[in-house]
Amino acid sequence: VSAWLRKMGGRITGVRVYFADRAEGVMNLVGAAPDQPRVSIPLDSGPDSSIALCFRNRTLLAVPDLRRSPLRPAPGAGVPARAMMLVPMLRQGEVAGIIEVTHGLRPREFSPDERAVAQHLANQAAAALGLMERQSLRERMFRGERLAASGQLISAVARELRPPLEAVSDLAGRL
């Protein structure tokens, strides 16, 4: 993201990333400051929620002048925005999250090249997120398999030790 911002010559004043939590039905802001409250946007928000609108429509939204638009950036932005672009992070046809790009200095159009680069960057981020989720799932599965193997080993050892222990117990009882 930072390389992309440098390429755009510093014309972007803010970038925020939201990940979809379908279980909770919200979009969660990633990387919020620890002293800031958690920002979660319900996916079933009304038409005034630009993040939810972008999520539902699965398409890039570019607003050149926010003063003339009913759409607004999500709450909690540090710098007031004048222009905004919302880019869905698409992975296998599903929205994994949203990247919100804002420009706070003046109204501006986002060029077709900027839109294409932003969409490509968002899709790459979604693919990377998917790979991280798969790796995490593999690690959990591997840990579970090791735990199951350990349990089977302990069970086999207990089965092997049972007859000698019963014989010792029987002998001790007779003595």
Tab-separated table of N, CA, C and O in Angstrom, residues 20 22 27 43 49-62 86-99 115 119 122-123:
chain	number	residue	atom	x	y	z
A	20	ALA	N	-13.854	-8.437	6.292
A	20	ALA	CA	-15.214	-8.927	6.520
A	20	ALA	C	-15.198	-10.040	7.557
A	20	ALA	O	-14.377	-10.955	7.488
A	22	ARG	N	-17.933	-12.465	8.447
A	22	ARG	CA	-19.287	-12.906	8.090
A	22	ARG	C	-20.028	-13.518	9.274
A	22	ARG	O	-21.232	-13.429	9.360
A	27	MET	N	-17.871	-5.427	9.116
A	27	MET	CA	-16.566	-5.129	8.538
A	27	MET	C	-15.757	-4.498	9.663
A	27	MET	O	-16.181	-3.493	10.241
A	43	LEU	N	-22.764	-5.147	8.067
A	43	LEU	CA	-22.908	-5.387	6.639
A	43	LEU	C	-24.310	-5.088	6.133
A	43	LEU	O	-24.503	-4.876	4.942
A	49	SER	N	-24.262	3.927	4.361
A	49	SER	CA	-22.979	3.317	4.725
A	49	SER	C	-22.236	2.926	3.452
A	49	SER	O	-22.579	1.960	2.780
A	50	SER	N	-21.203	3.680	3.138
A	50	SER	CA	-20.459	3.437	1.902
A	50	SER	C	-19.730	2.091	1.935
A	50	SER	O	-19.667	1.400	0.919
A	51	ILE	N	-19.204	1.702	3.100
A	51	ILE	CA	-18.490	0.427	3.209
A	51	ILE	C	-19.443	-0.744	2.943
A	51	ILE	O	-19.130	-1.652	2.178
A	52	ALA	N	-20.611	-0.710	3.566
A	52	ALA	CA	-21.597	-1.784	3.365
A	52	ALA	C	-22.083	-1.800	1.916
A	52	ALA	O	-22.294	-2.868	1.338
A	53	LEU	N	-22.251	-0.630	1.317
A	53	LEU	CA	-22.692	-0.540	-0.080
A	53	LEU	C	-21.659	-1.168	-1.009
A	53	LEU	O	-22.003	-1.945	-1.902
A	54	CYS	N	-20.391	-0.857	-0.791
A	54	CYS	CA	-19.319	-1.438	-1.605
A	54	CYS	C	-19.274	-2.956	-1.418
A	54	CYS	O	-19.106	-3.698	-2.373
A	55	PHE	N	-19.470	-3.409	-0.170
A	55	PHE	CA	-19.467	-4.848	0.114
A	55	PHE	C	-20.609	-5.548	-0.624
A	55	PHE	O	-20.409	-6.573	-1.266
A	56	ARG	N	-21.805	-4.985	-0.523
A	56	ARG	CA	-22.978	-5.620	-1.155
A	56	ARG	C	-22.872	-5.629	-2.676
A	56	ARG	O	-23.227	-6.607	-3.322
A	57	ASN	N	-22.393	-4.528	-3.276
A	57	ASN	CA	-22.340	-4.412	-4.737
A	57	ASN	C	-21.106	-5.054	-5.348
A	57	ASN	O	-21.046	-5.244	-6.557
A	58	ARG	N	-20.097	-5.329	-4.518
A	58	ARG	CA	-18.860	-5.969	-4.978
A	58	ARG	C	-18.212	-5.210	-6.128
A	58	ARG	O	-17.712	-5.813	-7.083
A	59	THR	N	-18.252	-3.896	-6.034
A	59	THR	CA	-17.672	-3.080	-7.083
A	59	THR	C	-16.982	-1.861	-6.496
A	59	THR	O	-17.353	-1.396	-5.418
A	60	LEU	N	-15.980	-1.366	-7.198
A	60	LEU	CA	-15.241	-0.190	-6.773
A	60	LEU	C	-16.160	1.030	-6.817
A	60	LEU	O	-16.897	1.223	-7.782
A	61	LEU	N	-16.123	1.821	-5.758
A	61	LEU	CA	-16.882	3.067	-5.711
A	61	LEU	C	-15.894	4.222	-5.627
A	61	LEU	O	-15.036	4.229	-4.748
A	62	ALA	N	-16.015	5.181	-6.527
A	62	ALA	CA	-15.167	6.363	-6.496
A	62	ALA	C	-16.065	7.590	-6.387
A	62	ALA	O	-16.973	7.776	-7.199
A	86	LEU	N	-13.521	3.444	-2.674
A	86	LEU	CA	-13.682	2.194	-1.919
A	86	LEU	C	-13.445	1.043	-2.878
A	86	LEU	O	-14.076	0.963	-3.933
A	87	VAL	N	-12.521	0.166	-2.499
A	87	VAL	CA	-12.113	-0.915	-3.381
A	87	VAL	C	-12.381	-2.245	-2.693
A	87	VAL	O	-11.822	-2.519	-1.625
A	88	PRO	N	-13.238	-3.101	-3.281
A	88	PRO	CA	-13.482	-4.410	-2.670
A	88	PRO	C	-12.287	-5.339	-2.881
A	88	PRO	O	-11.671	-5.352	-3.938
A	89	MET	N	-11.950	-6.080	-1.842
A	89	MET	CA	-10.878	-7.070	-1.913
A	89	MET	C	-11.526	-8.395	-2.305
A	89	MET	O	-12.075	-9.093	-1.460
A	90	LEU	N	-11.471	-8.717	-3.595
A	90	LEU	CA	-12.170	-9.895	-4.113
A	90	LEU	C	-11.262	-11.112	-4.132
A	90	LEU	O	-10.119	-11.047	-4.587
A	91	ARG	N	-11.802	-12.228	-3.623
A	91	ARG	CA	-11.096	-13.505	-3.626
A	91	ARG	C	-12.108	-14.576	-3.991
A	91	ARG	O	-13.057	-14.815	-3.257
A	92	GLN	N	-11.917	-15.193	-5.155
A	92	GLN	CA	-12.803	-16.239	-5.654
A	92	GLN	C	-14.257	-15.788	-5.662
A	92	GLN	O	-15.168	-16.505	-5.253
A	93	GLY	N	-14.484	-14.571	-6.115
A	93	GLY	CA	-15.834	-14.043	-6.236
A	93	GLY	C	-16.451	-13.526	-4.943
A	93	GLY	O	-17.551	-12.997	-4.957
A	94	GLU	N	-15.768	-13.676	-3.827
A	94	GLU	CA	-16.272	-13.205	-2.537
A	94	GLU	C	-15.473	-11.995	-2.077
A	94	GLU	O	-14.273	-11.905	-2.328
A	95	VAL	N	-16.139	-11.092	-1.365
A	95	VAL	CA	-15.467	-9.908	-0.829
A	95	VAL	C	-14.845	-10.272	0.516
A	95	VAL	O	-15.544	-10.624	1.456
A	96	ALA	N	-13.508	-10.190	0.574
A	96	ALA	CA	-12.791	-10.487	1.815
A	96	ALA	C	-12.640	-9.234	2.672
A	96	ALA	O	-12.416	-9.322	3.869
A	97	GLY	N	-12.763	-8.084	2.049
A	97	GLY	CA	-12.614	-6.830	2.770
A	97	GLY	C	-12.750	-5.645	1.831
A	97	GLY	O	-13.042	-5.807	0.647
A	98	ILE	N	-12.517	-4.461	2.383
A	98	ILE	CA	-12.626	-3.220	1.622
A	98	ILE	C	-11.410	-2.357	1.948
A	98	ILE	O	-11.013	-2.252	3.110
A	99	ILE	N	-10.833	-1.741	0.914
A	99	ILE	CA	-9.792	-0.738	1.118
A	99	ILE	C	-10.426	0.620	0.847
A	99	ILE	O	-11.000	0.840	-0.220
A	115	ARG	N	-7.635	3.545	-10.458
A	115	ARG	CA	-8.686	2.572	-10.103
A	115	ARG	C	-8.222	1.144	-10.386
A	115	ARG	O	-8.427	0.249	-9.566
A	119	GLN	N	-7.654	-1.727	-7.581
A	119	GLN	CA	-8.380	-3.000	-7.616
A	119	GLN	C	-7.405	-4.167	-7.629
A	119	GLN	O	-7.608	-5.167	-6.946
A	122	ALA	N	-5.955	-4.528	-4.152
A	122	ALA	CA	-6.964	-5.101	-3.249
A	122	ALA	C	-7.108	-6.606	-3.484
A	122	ALA	O	-7.195	-7.380	-2.524
A	123	ASN	N	-7.131	-7.021	-4.736
A	123	ASN	CA	-7.261	-8.445	-5.043
A	123	ASN	C	-6.027	-9.225	-4.585
A	123	ASN	O	-6.141	-10.350	-4.091
